[in-house]
PDB file of C-alpha atoms in Angstrom:
ATOM      1  CA  MET A 538      21.221 -55.598  -3.445  1.00 40.00           C
ATOM      2  CA  PRO A 539      17.614 -56.004  -2.252  1.00 43.00           C
ATOM      3  CA  ALA A 540      15.051 -55.225  -4.971  1.00 42.00           C
ATOM      4  CA  ASP A 541      13.283 -52.625  -2.814  1.00 42.00           C
ATOM      5  CA  ARG A 542      16.437 -50.683  -2.024  1.00 42.00           C
ATOM      6  CA  GLU A 543      16.886 -47.630  -4.213  1.00 46.00           C
ATOM      7  CA  SER A 544      20.342 -47.188  -5.624  1.00 48.00           C
ATOM      8  CA  ARG A 545      21.534 -44.171  -7.504  1.00 49.00           C
ATOM      9  CA  LEU A 546      23.056 -44.020 -10.947  1.00 52.00           C
ATOM     10  CA  ALA A 547      24.378 -41.049 -12.865  1.00 48.00           C
ATOM     11  CA  SER A 548      23.175 -39.894 -16.214  1.00 46.00           C
ATOM     12  CA  ALA A 549      25.530 -37.658 -18.142  1.00 39.00           C
ATOM     13  CA  SER A 550      25.052 -35.073 -20.784  1.00 34.00           C
ATOM     14  CA  THR A 551      26.422 -36.350 -24.065  1.00 31.00           C
ATOM     15  CA  SER A 552      26.590 -32.925 -25.671  1.00 25.00           C
ATOM     16  CA  GLY A 553      26.671 -30.416 -22.847  1.00 26.00           C
ATOM     17  CA  SER A 554      23.197 -29.235 -23.825  1.00 25.00           C
ATOM     18  CA  GLY A 555      21.071 -32.041 -22.492  1.00 37.00           C
ATOM     19  CA  PRO A 556      21.084 -35.652 -21.336  1.00 61.00           C
ATOM     20  CA  ALA A 557      21.018 -37.132 -24.856  1.00 73.00           C
ATOM     21  CA  ALA A 558      20.989 -36.263 -28.536  1.00 73.00           C
ATOM     22  CA  GLU A 559      17.217 -36.286 -28.971  1.00 80.00           C
ATOM     23  CA  GLN A 560      16.272 -34.942 -25.538  1.00 78.00           C
ATOM     24  CA  ASP A 561      14.172 -32.191 -27.079  1.00 80.00           C
ATOM     25  CA  ALA A 562      11.942 -34.810 -28.750  1.00 83.00           C
ATOM     26  CA  PHE A 563      10.400 -35.516 -25.320  1.00 82.00           C
ATOM     27  CA  THR A 564       7.729 -33.462 -23.594  1.00 85.00           C
ATOM     28  CA  PRO A 565       8.793 -31.168 -20.735  1.00 84.00           C
ATOM     29  CA  GLY A 566       6.889 -33.429 -18.340  1.00 83.00           C
ATOM     30  CA  ALA A 567       8.745 -36.518 -19.578  1.00 81.00           C
ATOM     31  CA  ARG A 568      12.083 -34.743 -19.195  1.00 78.00           C
ATOM     32  CA  ALA A 569      11.224 -33.631 -15.649  1.00 77.00           C
ATOM     33  CA  THR A 570      10.096 -37.052 -14.413  1.00 80.00           C
ATOM     34  CA  PHE A 571      12.984 -39.064 -15.856  1.00 78.00           C
ATOM     35  CA  ARG A 572      15.239 -38.338 -12.867  1.00 75.00           C
ATOM     36  CA  ARG A 573      12.600 -37.496 -10.290  1.00 78.00           C
ATOM     37  CA  GLU A 574      10.654 -40.763 -10.531  1.00 82.00           C
ATOM     38  CA  PRO A 575      12.253 -44.112  -9.676  1.00 85.00           C
ATOM     39  CA  ARG A 576      12.922 -46.723 -12.343  1.00 87.00           C
ATOM     40  CA  ARG A 577      12.890 -50.510 -11.974  1.00 90.00           C
ATOM     41  CA  ILE A 578      14.895 -53.166 -13.811  1.00 92.00           C
ATOM     42  CA  ASP A 579      12.238 -54.936 -15.887  1.00 95.00           C
ATOM     43  CA  PRO A 580      12.223 -58.776 -16.114  1.00 96.00           C
ATOM     44  CA  ARG A 581      12.637 -58.547 -19.906  1.00 94.00           C
ATOM     45  CA  SER A 582      16.157 -57.115 -19.421  1.00 94.00           C
ATOM     46  CA  ASP A 583      19.183 -59.005 -20.666  1.00 92.00           C
ATOM     47  CA  ARG A 584      22.849 -58.503 -21.498  1.00 90.00           C
ATOM     48  CA  TYR A 585      21.878 -56.558 -24.616  1.00 92.00           C
ATOM     49  CA  GLY A 586      19.734 -53.979 -22.845  1.00 93.00           C
ATOM     50  CA  HIS A 587      18.209 -53.197 -19.481  1.00 92.00           C
ATOM     51  CA  ARG A 588      14.568 -52.214 -19.790  1.00 92.00           C
ATOM     52  CA  LEU A 589      13.826 -49.439 -17.337  1.00 90.00           C
ATOM     53  CA  ALA A 590      10.236 -49.645 -16.108  1.00 91.00           C
ATOM     54  CA  GLY A 591       8.683 -46.438 -14.785  1.00 88.00           C
ATOM     55  CA  PRO A 592       6.736 -43.476 -16.072  1.00 83.00           C
ATOM     56  CA  THR A 593       6.425 -43.547 -19.840  1.00 82.00           C
ATOM     57  CA  ARG A 594       8.442 -41.147 -21.981  1.00 79.00           C
ATOM     58  CA  GLU A 595       6.092 -39.160 -24.197  1.00 79.00           C
ATOM     59  CA  THR A 596       7.471 -37.446 -27.266  1.00 81.00           C
ATOM     60  CA  VAL A 597       6.318 -34.039 -28.475  1.00 81.00           C
ATOM     61  CA  ALA A 598       5.420 -35.598 -31.846  1.00 79.00           C
ATOM     62  CA  PRO A 599       5.922 -39.053 -33.402  1.00 78.00           C
ATOM     63  CA  PHE A 600       9.667 -39.392 -33.854  1.00 75.00           C
ATOM     64  CA  GLU A 601      11.782 -42.279 -35.116  1.00 76.00           C
ATOM     65  CA  PRO A 602      15.306 -41.207 -36.106  1.00 80.00           C
ATOM     66  CA  ARG A 603      17.261 -43.012 -38.772  1.00 82.00           C
ATOM     67  CA  PRO A 604      19.469 -45.829 -37.463  1.00 85.00           C
ATOM     68  CA  HIS A 605      22.702 -44.445 -36.095  1.00 82.00           C
ATOM     69  CA  GLY A 606      25.687 -45.545 -34.017  1.00 84.00           C
ATOM     70  CA  ILE A 607      25.248 -45.912 -30.262  1.00 85.00           C
ATOM     71  CA  VAL A 608      27.471 -46.959 -27.367  1.00 85.00           C
ATOM     72  CA  PRO A 609      26.773 -48.931 -24.183  1.00 88.00           C
ATOM     73  CA  GLY A 610      24.921 -46.778 -21.707  1.00 88.00           C
ATOM     74  CA  VAL A 611      22.704 -44.945 -24.203  1.00 88.00           C
ATOM     75  CA  ALA A 612      19.055 -45.111 -23.134  1.00 87.00           C
ATOM     76  CA  GLN A 613      16.738 -45.243 -26.119  1.00 87.00           C
ATOM     77  CA  VAL A 614      12.943 -45.064 -26.022  1.00 87.00           C
ATOM     78  CA  PRO A 615      11.173 -47.407 -28.465  1.00 86.00           C
ATOM     79  CA  ALA A 616       7.472 -47.293 -29.321  1.00 81.00           C
ATOM     80  CA  GLY A 617       6.516 -48.742 -25.924  1.00 79.00           C
ATOM     81  CA  ARG A 618       7.822 -45.509 -24.340  1.00 84.00           C
ATOM     82  CA  GLN A 619       9.864 -47.352 -21.667  1.00 88.00           C
ATOM     83  CA  PRO A 620      13.628 -46.617 -21.915  1.00 89.00           C
ATOM     84  CA  ILE A 621      16.111 -49.353 -22.688  1.00 91.00           C
ATOM     85  CA  ALA A 622      19.718 -48.771 -21.563  1.00 91.00           C
ATOM     86  CA  GLN A 623      22.080 -50.449 -24.020  1.00 91.00           C
ATOM     87  CA  MET A 624      24.486 -52.787 -22.264  1.00 91.00           C
ATOM     88  CA  GLY A 625      27.868 -54.214 -23.295  1.00 87.00           C
ATOM     89  CA  ASP A 626      26.503 -56.821 -25.692  1.00 88.00           C
ATOM     90  CA  GLY A 627      23.939 -54.484 -27.207  1.00 83.00           C
ATOM     91  CA  PRO A 628      23.784 -53.604 -30.901  1.00 83.00           C
ATOM     92  CA  PRO A 629      26.161 -50.972 -32.309  1.00 82.00           C
ATOM     93  CA  THR A 630      23.267 -49.115 -33.984  1.00 79.00           C
ATOM     94  CA  GLY A 631      19.982 -47.763 -32.786  1.00 79.00           C
ATOM     95  CA  GLY A 632      16.943 -46.127 -34.269  1.00 82.00           C
ATOM     96  CA  HIS A 633      14.931 -44.814 -31.356  1.00 85.00           C
ATOM     97  CA  PRO A 634      15.054 -41.389 -29.660  1.00 86.00           C
ATOM     98  CA  GLU A 635      17.778 -41.212 -27.001  1.00 86.00           C
ATOM     99  CA  THR A 636      16.770 -39.859 -23.617  1.00 84.00           C
ATOM    100  CA  ALA A 637      19.945 -40.249 -21.514  1.00 84.00           C
ATOM    101  CA  THR A 638      23.377 -41.793 -21.323  1.00 85.00           C
ATOM    102  CA  VAL A 639      24.562 -43.736 -18.276  1.00 87.00           C
ATOM    103  CA  VAL A 640      28.109 -42.639 -17.505  1.00 85.00           C
ATOM    104  CA  GLU A 641      30.792 -45.265 -17.963  1.00 85.00           C
ATOM    105  CA  ALA A 642      31.670 -45.268 -14.266  1.00 85.00           C
ATOM    106  CA  ALA A 643      28.075 -46.222 -13.353  1.00 86.00           C
ATOM    107  CA  LEU A 644      27.324 -48.650 -16.200  1.00 87.00           C
ATOM    108  CA  TRP A 645      28.832 -51.637 -14.377  1.00 86.00           C
ATOM    109  CA  ARG A 646      26.516 -50.908 -11.408  1.00 85.00           C
ATOM    110  CA  LEU A 647      23.457 -50.903 -13.666  1.00 88.00           C
ATOM    111  CA  GLY A 648      24.621 -54.216 -15.164  1.00 89.00           C
ATOM    112  CA  GLN A 649      24.879 -55.783 -11.703  1.00 87.00           C
ATOM    113  CA  MET A 650      21.400 -54.772 -10.532  1.00 88.00           C
ATOM    114  CA  PRO A 651      19.055 -57.732 -10.191  1.00 90.00           C
ATOM    115  CA  ILE A 652      15.654 -57.780 -11.871  1.00 92.00           C
ATOM    116  CA  GLY A 653      13.200 -55.690  -9.871  1.00 91.00           C
ATOM    117  CA  THR A 654      15.781 -53.295  -8.395  1.00 89.00           C
ATOM    118  CA  ARG A 655      14.433 -49.763  -8.021  1.00 87.00           C
ATOM    119  CA  PHE A 656      16.794 -46.831  -8.619  1.00 86.00           C
ATOM    120  CA  ARG A 657      16.915 -43.183  -9.667  1.00 83.00           C
ATOM    121  CA  PHE A 658      19.078 -41.389 -12.151  1.00 82.00           C
ATOM    122  CA  LEU A 659      21.128 -38.368 -11.161  1.00 80.00           C
ATOM    123  CA  GLU A 660      22.098 -35.856 -13.788  1.00 80.00           C
ATOM    124  CA  VAL A 661      25.800 -35.072 -13.902  1.00 81.00           C
ATOM    125  CA  ASP A 662      27.733 -32.849 -16.245  1.00 82.00           C
ATOM    126  CA  ARG A 663      30.867 -33.785 -18.169  1.00 83.00           C
ATOM    127  CA  GLU A 664      33.113 -32.812 -15.248  1.00 87.00           C
ATOM    128  CA  GLY A 665      31.086 -34.982 -12.851  1.00 84.00           C
ATOM    129  CA  ALA A 666      31.299 -37.946 -15.258  1.00 85.00           C
ATOM    130  CA  LEU A 667      35.064 -37.562 -15.536  1.00 88.00           C
ATOM    131  CA  THR A 668      35.406 -37.298 -11.759  1.00 88.00           C
ATOM    132  CA  ALA A 669      33.321 -40.465 -11.303  1.00 85.00           C
ATOM    133  CA  HIS A 670      35.537 -42.250 -13.835  1.00 87.00           C
ATOM    134  CA  ASP A 671      38.725 -41.182 -12.026  1.00 92.00           C
ATOM    135  CA  GLU A 672      37.314 -42.282  -8.657  1.00 89.00           C
ATOM    136  CA  LEU A 673      36.377 -45.691 -10.075  1.00 88.00           C
ATOM    137  CA  GLU A 674      39.827 -46.115 -11.627  1.00 92.00           C
ATOM    138  CA  ALA A 675      41.452 -45.274  -8.276  1.00 93.00           C
ATOM    139  CA  ARG A 676      39.327 -47.915  -6.508  1.00 90.00           C
ATOM    140  CA  LEU A 677      40.149 -50.531  -9.144  1.00 91.00           C
ATOM    141  CA  VAL A 678      43.875 -49.967  -8.688  1.00 94.00           C
ATOM    142  CA  LEU A 679      43.480 -50.964  -5.038  1.00 91.00           C
ATOM    143  CA  LEU A 680      42.021 -54.378  -5.926  1.00 86.00           C
TER     144      LEU A 680
END
């Protein structure tokens, strides 16, 4: 995929109340721009985490949660305020505020994006994430 072509990924609500567990830790402006503004796969990305360059994610107040379990797809925001989406070889624990979760059906696409690729997140609800999963499974059966 050319680096200047925008692709679209889905971000799912992990709790039905927002895109991630600590979503309310971010300013309203940061929450609004996360999906509206494009992101880019940063050159410092690797199989542990894809760094998502773009507008910084400002928190309402300094916030560093205690280390807790995370799964591939969780996008955490460390002190540099640029999200990092945890990939398949990422650590099983995290300690930064979570801003979004990439749905399982779209995580492979994020993992295949070359450095420099620009993309946007789309918010989907639980039903949309399950539908995307079912559609991916149906395509895989055809292979």
